[in-house]
Amino acid sequence: MMPDGVGAVPLDVYSGPAPLLPPAMNTHCKHEADRVPARRAALACAGVLALTAGCMTAKVDETRQVAAAIEANESIVVLKKPQLEGVGTEEKFVDCVQENLGGVLVHPEEGQVAKTSKAKGMVPFKIYGEQQFADALFPWFEPSTAPANAAGLRALLERPGVVERLNEIGVRYVVWLDGSTQKTDGGGSIACAIGPGGGGCFGVGWWEKQSGYVATVWDLRTAAELGSVSTDVTGTSVLIGAVAPIPIITPVQRTACNRLTDQLRSFLVGEDLAVGGAAVAAGSGGSR
């Protein structure tokens, strides 16, 4: 069994090649334009950018404070962390996490389909609907009244009827999602024109996006924070004007969702605890 209080450790880090930013491309384009017609220069620039676009870096971290794992047929609920100010977690990211965690959706939204995990040793669990959970516990999980930390959760569980209501709907864990995807940089330009001889678009536009999300897990039975999983993904996309616009899009938010849900699933079912327990057992056996 892994001891409580394990610190944050980077679990999965991918680093692609650093994208060449448009200023370097602009210099290349200028040199090409000195020697070839404008259209060939634009195509040459587009070719170079195509090789450097779509670059992405991704990192996943996990922090576990309590050694616990979800049991068969227990339920969780995935909620957006309340935000009184600023931009909150996007609803489509919440939907993505729900769909990809590997559990069974108790209250699927229209068009929402869960991707049930078939991994060996996967514990079957359920994912309760966020709106149904808020309605069942009204008004204690509204944005203005939801507990902000484990101490607030303990105070909430002491209120009459709250524990009984949780037992009735069968939800054991709350996963709070916090974070967003934002555009962090961009540049370049694309011009399109049409005339008697035809039309087309020329130029290069690029933008960089950053997705940063944290999933914090609370145990509603013990009023404890089990730990958290976080992901940070940065990627550059390009729109190339080479007669017809050619978009090269880096799926930053989708990658963040996939990385977060993979590690969150492992956290919930206690895969790290199994590895830690096996290591302890092996060490004990070797000392005899």
mmCIF file of C-alpha atoms in Angstrom:
data_model
loop_
_atom_site.group_PDB
_atom_site.id
_atom_site.type_symbol
_atom_site.label_atom_id
_atom_site.label_comp_id
_atom_site.label_asym_id
_atom_site.label_seq_id
_atom_site.Cartn_x
_atom_site.Cartn_y
_atom_site.Cartn_z
ATOM 1 C CA MET A 1 0.000 0.000 0.000
ATOM 2 C CA MET A 2 1.321 3.372 -0.929
ATOM 3 C CA PRO A 3 1.759 5.736 2.049
ATOM 4 C CA ASP A 4 -0.387 8.833 2.298
ATOM 5 C CA GLY A 5 1.023 12.192 1.307
ATOM 6 C CA VAL A 6 2.802 11.272 -1.904
ATOM 7 C CA GLY A 7 4.062 14.453 -3.530
ATOM 8 C CA ALA A 8 3.470 15.650 -7.059
ATOM 9 C CA VAL A 9 5.505 13.698 -9.586
ATOM 10 C CA PRO A 10 5.543 14.327 -13.338
ATOM 11 C CA LEU A 11 4.093 11.116 -14.778
ATOM 12 C CA ASP A 12 3.909 11.739 -18.483
ATOM 13 C CA VAL A 13 5.842 14.377 -20.352
ATOM 14 C CA TYR A 14 5.951 14.707 -24.112
ATOM 15 C CA SER A 15 7.923 17.452 -25.779
ATOM 16 C CA GLY A 16 7.806 17.898 -29.528
ATOM 17 C CA PRO A 17 10.134 20.097 -31.555
ATOM 18 C CA ALA A 18 9.807 23.798 -30.811
ATOM 19 C CA PRO A 19 7.772 25.456 -33.577
ATOM 20 C CA LEU A 20 9.513 27.956 -35.798
ATOM 21 C CA LEU A 21 7.648 31.172 -35.272
ATOM 22 C CA PRO A 22 6.476 33.389 -38.104
ATOM 23 C CA PRO A 23 9.300 35.999 -37.848
ATOM 24 C CA ALA A 24 11.763 33.351 -39.047
ATOM 25 C CA MET A 25 9.314 32.314 -41.727
ATOM 26 C CA ASN A 26 8.869 35.912 -42.831
ATOM 27 C CA THR A 27 12.622 36.184 -43.430
ATOM 28 C CA HIS A 28 12.573 32.999 -45.468
ATOM 29 C CA CYS A 29 9.619 34.290 -47.505
ATOM 30 C CA LYS A 30 11.376 37.558 -48.233
ATOM 31 C CA HIS A 31 14.413 35.772 -49.608
ATOM 32 C CA GLU A 32 12.243 33.509 -51.752
ATOM 33 C CA ALA A 33 10.313 36.473 -53.106
ATOM 34 C CA ASP A 34 13.541 38.062 -54.298
ATOM 35 C CA ARG A 35 14.122 35.122 -56.638
ATOM 36 C CA VAL A 36 10.741 33.685 -57.659
ATOM 37 C CA PRO A 37 7.279 35.025 -58.445
ATOM 38 C CA ALA A 38 5.000 35.849 -55.537
ATOM 39 C CA ARG A 39 2.873 32.731 -55.880
ATOM 40 C CA ARG A 40 5.852 30.371 -55.799
ATOM 41 C CA ALA A 41 7.211 32.247 -52.785
ATOM 42 C CA ALA A 42 3.940 31.751 -50.932
ATOM 43 C CA LEU A 43 3.946 28.043 -51.748
ATOM 44 C CA ALA A 44 7.548 27.711 -50.592
ATOM 45 C CA CYS A 45 6.691 29.380 -47.271
ATOM 46 C CA ALA A 46 3.646 27.153 -46.914
ATOM 47 C CA GLY A 47 5.789 24.061 -47.374
ATOM 48 C CA VAL A 48 8.225 25.120 -44.668
ATOM 49 C CA LEU A 49 5.431 25.995 -42.260
ATOM 50 C CA ALA A 50 3.700 22.698 -42.914
ATOM 51 C CA LEU A 51 6.763 20.910 -41.600
ATOM 52 C CA THR A 52 6.818 22.930 -38.386
ATOM 53 C CA ALA A 53 3.110 23.367 -37.690
ATOM 54 C CA GLY A 54 1.099 21.183 -35.372
ATOM 55 C CA CYS A 55 3.812 21.155 -32.691
ATOM 56 C CA MET A 56 2.640 20.403 -29.192
ATOM 57 C CA THR A 57 3.971 19.876 -25.664
ATOM 58 C CA ALA A 58 1.979 17.989 -23.035
ATOM 59 C CA LYS A 59 2.542 17.272 -19.346
ATOM 60 C CA VAL A 60 0.538 15.320 -16.761
ATOM 61 C CA ASP A 61 1.051 15.406 -12.975
ATOM 62 C CA GLU A 62 -0.562 13.457 -10.145
ATOM 63 C CA THR A 63 -0.663 14.154 -6.409
ATOM 64 C CA ARG A 64 -2.164 11.581 -4.039
ATOM 65 C CA GLN A 65 -2.918 12.456 -0.417
ATOM 66 C CA VAL A 66 -4.992 9.445 0.635
ATOM 67 C CA ALA A 67 -4.558 5.817 -0.417
ATOM 68 C CA ALA A 68 -8.061 4.870 -1.600
ATOM 69 C CA ALA A 69 -9.653 3.502 -4.754
ATOM 70 C CA ILE A 70 -13.133 3.285 -6.196
ATOM 71 C CA GLU A 71 -14.944 -0.020 -5.727
ATOM 72 C CA ALA A 72 -17.114 -1.888 -8.210
ATOM 73 C CA ASN A 73 -20.426 -0.170 -9.050
ATOM 74 C CA GLU A 74 -19.701 2.926 -6.954
ATOM 75 C CA SER A 75 -20.585 6.276 -8.525
ATOM 76 C CA ILE A 76 -18.728 9.517 -9.120
ATOM 77 C CA VAL A 77 -19.904 12.893 -10.334
ATOM 78 C CA VAL A 78 -17.819 15.297 -12.444
ATOM 79 C CA LEU A 79 -18.468 18.965 -11.675
ATOM 80 C CA LYS A 80 -17.058 22.305 -12.783
ATOM 81 C CA LYS A 81 -15.328 24.055 -9.906
ATOM 82 C CA PRO A 82 -17.399 27.139 -9.032
ATOM 83 C CA GLN A 83 -15.964 30.387 -10.373
ATOM 84 C CA LEU A 84 -17.190 33.685 -8.978
ATOM 85 C CA GLU A 85 -14.913 35.579 -11.362
ATOM 86 C CA GLY A 86 -13.028 34.793 -14.556
ATOM 87 C CA VAL A 87 -13.498 32.023 -17.094
ATOM 88 C CA GLY A 88 -14.669 28.657 -15.812
ATOM 89 C CA THR A 89 -14.142 25.216 -17.276
ATOM 90 C CA GLU A 90 -15.887 24.765 -20.608
ATOM 91 C CA GLU A 91 -18.960 22.524 -20.630
ATOM 92 C CA LYS A 92 -17.650 20.609 -23.634
ATOM 93 C CA PHE A 93 -14.510 19.726 -21.670
ATOM 94 C CA VAL A 94 -16.656 18.365 -18.826
ATOM 95 C CA ASP A 95 -18.593 16.294 -21.382
ATOM 96 C CA CYS A 96 -15.333 15.012 -22.862
ATOM 97 C CA VAL A 97 -14.057 13.889 -19.455
ATOM 98 C CA GLN A 98 -17.350 12.147 -18.678
ATOM 99 C CA GLU A 99 -17.330 10.314 -21.997
ATOM 100 C CA ASN A 100 -13.703 9.167 -21.822
ATOM 101 C CA LEU A 101 -13.291 8.172 -18.161
ATOM 102 C CA GLY A 102 -14.441 4.631 -18.840
ATOM 103 C CA GLY A 103 -17.481 4.588 -16.561
ATOM 104 C CA VAL A 104 -21.176 4.118 -17.324
ATOM 105 C CA LEU A 105 -23.145 7.362 -17.726
ATOM 106 C CA VAL A 106 -26.190 7.273 -15.448
ATOM 107 C CA HIS A 107 -27.771 10.359 -17.031
ATOM 108 C CA PRO A 108 -26.267 10.769 -20.530
ATOM 109 C CA GLU A 109 -27.039 14.020 -22.321
ATOM 110 C CA GLU A 110 -28.492 13.967 -25.829
ATOM 111 C CA GLY A 111 -25.881 12.553 -28.185
ATOM 112 C CA GLN A 112 -23.466 11.710 -25.351
ATOM 113 C CA VAL A 113 -21.935 8.224 -25.474
ATOM 114 C CA ALA A 114 -19.478 6.873 -22.920
ATOM 115 C CA LYS A 115 -16.382 5.027 -24.098
ATOM 116 C CA THR A 116 -16.342 2.142 -21.644
ATOM 117 C CA SER A 117 -12.831 0.975 -20.877
ATOM 118 C CA LYS A 118 -12.031 -2.684 -21.532
ATOM 119 C CA ALA A 119 -8.634 -2.554 -19.865
ATOM 120 C CA LYS A 120 -7.639 -5.599 -17.838
ATOM 121 C CA GLY A 121 -8.515 -5.157 -14.170
ATOM 122 C CA MET A 122 -10.769 -2.160 -14.886
ATOM 123 C CA VAL A 123 -13.269 -1.607 -12.061
ATOM 124 C CA PRO A 124 -16.816 -0.940 -13.350
ATOM 125 C CA PHE A 125 -18.111 2.358 -11.966
ATOM 126 C CA LYS A 126 -20.882 4.825 -12.729
ATOM 127 C CA ILE A 127 -20.822 8.534 -13.606
ATOM 128 C CA TYR A 128 -23.776 10.451 -12.186
ATOM 129 C CA GLY A 129 -25.183 13.422 -14.114
ATOM 130 C CA GLU A 130 -23.936 16.814 -12.904
ATOM 131 C CA GLN A 131 -27.336 18.536 -13.132
ATOM 132 C CA GLN A 132 -29.125 15.622 -11.468
ATOM 133 C CA PHE A 133 -26.557 15.676 -8.658
ATOM 134 C CA ALA A 134 -26.970 19.427 -8.125
ATOM 135 C CA ASP A 135 -30.762 19.035 -8.073
ATOM 136 C CA ALA A 136 -30.609 16.143 -5.592
ATOM 137 C CA LEU A 137 -28.357 18.115 -3.210
ATOM 138 C CA PHE A 138 -29.990 21.506 -3.797
ATOM 139 C CA PRO A 139 -28.969 24.071 -2.712
ATOM 140 C CA TRP A 140 -25.629 22.807 -1.354
ATOM 141 C CA PHE A 141 -23.775 22.354 -4.648
ATOM 142 C CA GLU A 142 -24.854 25.534 -6.387
ATOM 143 C CA PRO A 143 -21.966 27.814 -7.532
ATOM 144 C CA SER A 144 -22.493 30.188 -4.601
ATOM 145 C CA THR A 145 -22.915 27.535 -1.884
ATOM 146 C CA ALA A 146 -20.689 24.595 -2.900
ATOM 147 C CA PRO A 147 -17.922 23.763 -0.400
ATOM 148 C CA ALA A 148 -14.550 25.150 -1.453
ATOM 149 C CA ASN A 149 -12.348 22.658 0.407
ATOM 150 C CA ALA A 150 -12.355 19.529 2.557
ATOM 151 C CA ALA A 151 -13.194 21.526 5.693
ATOM 152 C CA GLY A 152 -16.264 22.953 3.960
ATOM 153 C CA LEU A 153 -17.225 19.457 2.830
ATOM 154 C CA ARG A 154 -17.040 18.154 6.423
ATOM 155 C CA ALA A 155 -19.292 20.994 7.560
ATOM 156 C CA LEU A 156 -21.752 20.186 4.788
ATOM 157 C CA LEU A 157 -21.899 16.484 5.686
ATOM 158 C CA GLU A 158 -22.858 17.448 9.254
ATOM 159 C CA ARG A 159 -26.040 19.111 8.025
ATOM 160 C CA PRO A 160 -29.217 17.097 8.611
ATOM 161 C CA GLY A 161 -30.249 14.935 5.684
ATOM 162 C CA VAL A 162 -27.169 15.439 3.498
ATOM 163 C CA VAL A 163 -25.527 12.063 4.170
ATOM 164 C CA GLU A 164 -28.860 10.311 3.780
ATOM 165 C CA ARG A 165 -29.422 11.986 0.422
ATOM 166 C CA LEU A 166 -25.941 10.995 -0.786
ATOM 167 C CA ASN A 167 -26.582 7.408 0.237
ATOM 168 C CA GLU A 168 -29.877 7.473 -1.618
ATOM 169 C CA ILE A 169 -28.358 8.550 -4.957
ATOM 170 C CA GLY A 170 -25.255 6.428 -4.398
ATOM 171 C CA VAL A 171 -22.535 8.985 -5.265
ATOM 172 C CA ARG A 172 -19.249 8.362 -3.422
ATOM 173 C CA TYR A 173 -16.748 10.687 -5.116
ATOM 174 C CA VAL A 174 -16.803 14.216 -6.537
ATOM 175 C CA VAL A 175 -14.317 15.164 -9.260
ATOM 176 C CA TRP A 176 -13.912 18.936 -9.439
ATOM 177 C CA LEU A 177 -12.641 20.255 -12.787
ATOM 178 C CA ASP A 178 -10.862 23.592 -12.884
ATOM 179 C CA GLY A 179 -9.114 25.276 -15.819
ATOM 180 C CA SER A 180 -9.695 26.382 -19.396
ATOM 181 C CA THR A 181 -8.241 26.612 -22.896
ATOM 182 C CA GLN A 182 -7.047 30.026 -24.042
ATOM 183 C CA LYS A 183 -5.269 31.583 -26.990
ATOM 184 C CA THR A 184 -1.873 32.756 -25.787
ATOM 185 C CA ASP A 185 -0.184 34.076 -28.925
ATOM 186 C CA GLY A 186 -0.658 34.534 -32.657
ATOM 187 C CA GLY A 187 0.364 36.475 -35.719
ATOM 188 C CA GLY A 188 0.701 36.603 -39.479
ATOM 189 C CA SER A 189 -1.984 37.466 -41.988
ATOM 190 C CA ILE A 190 -3.823 36.034 -44.973
ATOM 191 C CA ALA A 191 -5.197 38.034 -47.903
ATOM 192 C CA CYS A 192 -7.765 36.667 -50.351
ATOM 193 C CA ALA A 193 -8.713 38.212 -53.681
ATOM 194 C CA ILE A 194 -10.677 37.334 -56.814
ATOM 195 C CA GLY A 195 -10.415 38.710 -60.314
ATOM 196 C CA PRO A 196 -11.122 37.898 -63.992
ATOM 197 C CA GLY A 197 -8.302 35.336 -64.041
ATOM 198 C CA GLY A 198 -9.361 33.565 -60.847
ATOM 199 C CA GLY A 199 -8.788 34.027 -57.150
ATOM 200 C CA GLY A 200 -6.902 32.729 -54.198
ATOM 201 C CA CYS A 201 -5.507 33.349 -50.741
ATOM 202 C CA PHE A 202 -1.899 34.042 -49.859
ATOM 203 C CA GLY A 203 -0.080 34.478 -46.572
ATOM 204 C CA VAL A 204 0.313 32.672 -43.291
ATOM 205 C CA GLY A 205 -1.589 33.025 -40.017
ATOM 206 C CA TRP A 206 -0.715 31.173 -36.816
ATOM 207 C CA TRP A 207 -1.973 30.976 -33.268
ATOM 208 C CA GLU A 208 -0.943 29.238 -30.081
ATOM 209 C CA LYS A 209 -3.331 27.785 -27.507
ATOM 210 C CA GLN A 210 -2.723 26.555 -23.974
ATOM 211 C CA SER A 211 -4.951 24.099 -22.087
ATOM 212 C CA GLY A 212 -4.466 23.851 -18.343
ATOM 213 C CA TYR A 213 -6.820 21.723 -16.225
ATOM 214 C CA VAL A 214 -6.843 20.225 -12.724
ATOM 215 C CA ALA A 215 -9.129 17.416 -11.516
ATOM 216 C CA THR A 216 -9.444 17.217 -7.726
ATOM 217 C CA VAL A 217 -11.078 14.146 -6.163
ATOM 218 C CA TRP A 218 -13.148 14.297 -2.956
ATOM 219 C CA ASP A 219 -14.472 11.313 -0.989
ATOM 220 C CA LEU A 220 -17.994 12.177 0.157
ATOM 221 C CA ARG A 221 -18.029 9.337 2.678
ATOM 222 C CA THR A 222 -14.883 10.342 4.585
ATOM 223 C CA ALA A 223 -14.943 14.083 3.746
ATOM 224 C CA ALA A 224 -11.342 13.833 2.542
ATOM 225 C CA GLU A 225 -9.506 15.117 -0.508
ATOM 226 C CA LEU A 226 -7.864 12.082 -2.107
ATOM 227 C CA GLY A 227 -5.590 14.058 -4.418
ATOM 228 C CA SER A 228 -5.517 15.612 -7.867
ATOM 229 C CA VAL A 229 -4.457 15.112 -11.460
ATOM 230 C CA SER A 230 -3.410 18.006 -13.706
ATOM 231 C CA THR A 231 -2.490 18.448 -17.342
ATOM 232 C CA ASP A 232 -0.901 21.263 -19.316
ATOM 233 C CA VAL A 233 -0.877 21.207 -23.126
ATOM 234 C CA THR A 234 0.419 23.891 -25.484
ATOM 235 C CA GLY A 235 0.165 23.721 -29.271
ATOM 236 C CA THR A 236 0.558 25.867 -32.380
ATOM 237 C CA SER A 237 -1.854 25.819 -35.329
ATOM 238 C CA VAL A 238 -1.360 27.372 -38.753
ATOM 239 C CA LEU A 239 -3.587 28.579 -41.576
ATOM 240 C CA ILE A 240 -1.674 28.649 -44.856
ATOM 241 C CA GLY A 241 -2.901 30.661 -47.804
ATOM 242 C CA ALA A 242 -1.614 28.741 -50.846
ATOM 243 C CA VAL A 243 -4.324 29.613 -53.392
ATOM 244 C CA ALA A 244 -6.829 27.735 -51.189
ATOM 245 C CA PRO A 245 -6.633 28.154 -47.384
ATOM 246 C CA ILE A 246 -4.975 25.124 -45.774
ATOM 247 C CA PRO A 247 -5.600 24.768 -42.009
ATOM 248 C CA ILE A 248 -3.199 22.681 -39.910
ATOM 249 C CA ILE A 249 -4.950 22.474 -36.548
ATOM 250 C CA THR A 250 -3.362 21.149 -33.357
ATOM 251 C CA PRO A 251 -6.082 19.579 -31.124
ATOM 252 C CA VAL A 252 -4.892 21.168 -27.886
ATOM 253 C CA GLN A 253 -8.056 20.813 -25.816
ATOM 254 C CA ARG A 254 -8.810 17.300 -27.068
ATOM 255 C CA THR A 255 -5.274 16.202 -26.174
ATOM 256 C CA ALA A 256 -5.648 17.742 -22.704
ATOM 257 C CA CYS A 257 -8.905 15.830 -22.226
ATOM 258 C CA ASN A 258 -7.354 12.522 -23.315
ATOM 259 C CA ARG A 259 -4.264 12.913 -21.127
ATOM 260 C CA LEU A 260 -6.280 14.015 -18.085
ATOM 261 C CA THR A 261 -8.897 11.263 -18.335
ATOM 262 C CA ASP A 262 -6.289 8.527 -18.841
ATOM 263 C CA GLN A 263 -4.464 9.517 -15.664
ATOM 264 C CA LEU A 264 -7.658 10.283 -13.725
ATOM 265 C CA ARG A 265 -9.023 6.820 -14.535
ATOM 266 C CA SER A 266 -5.794 5.279 -13.257
ATOM 267 C CA PHE A 267 -6.033 7.417 -10.112
ATOM 268 C CA LEU A 268 -9.649 6.460 -9.387
ATOM 269 C CA VAL A 269 -9.150 2.705 -9.733
ATOM 270 C CA GLY A 270 -5.893 2.828 -7.755
ATOM 271 C CA GLU A 271 -3.442 1.542 -10.339
ATOM 272 C CA ASP A 272 -0.653 3.488 -8.652
ATOM 273 C CA LEU A 273 -1.572 1.871 -5.323
ATOM 274 C CA ALA A 274 -1.316 -1.591 -6.859
ATOM 275 C CA VAL A 275 2.120 -0.792 -8.264
ATOM 276 C CA GLY A 276 3.238 0.657 -4.939
ATOM 277 C CA GLY A 277 1.892 -2.358 -3.031
ATOM 278 C CA ALA A 278 3.648 -4.778 -5.352
ATOM 279 C CA ALA A 279 6.907 -2.885 -4.916
ATOM 280 C CA VAL A 280 6.576 -2.987 -1.128
ATOM 281 C CA ALA A 281 5.772 -6.694 -1.197
ATOM 282 C CA ALA A 282 8.759 -7.408 -3.448
ATOM 283 C CA GLY A 283 11.030 -5.428 -1.131
ATOM 284 C CA SER A 284 9.762 -7.286 1.931
ATOM 285 C CA GLY A 285 10.247 -10.633 0.232
ATOM 286 C CA GLY A 286 13.805 -9.786 -0.730
ATOM 287 C CA SER A 287 14.798 -8.888 2.821
ATOM 288 C CA ARG A 288 13.989 -12.278 4.268
#
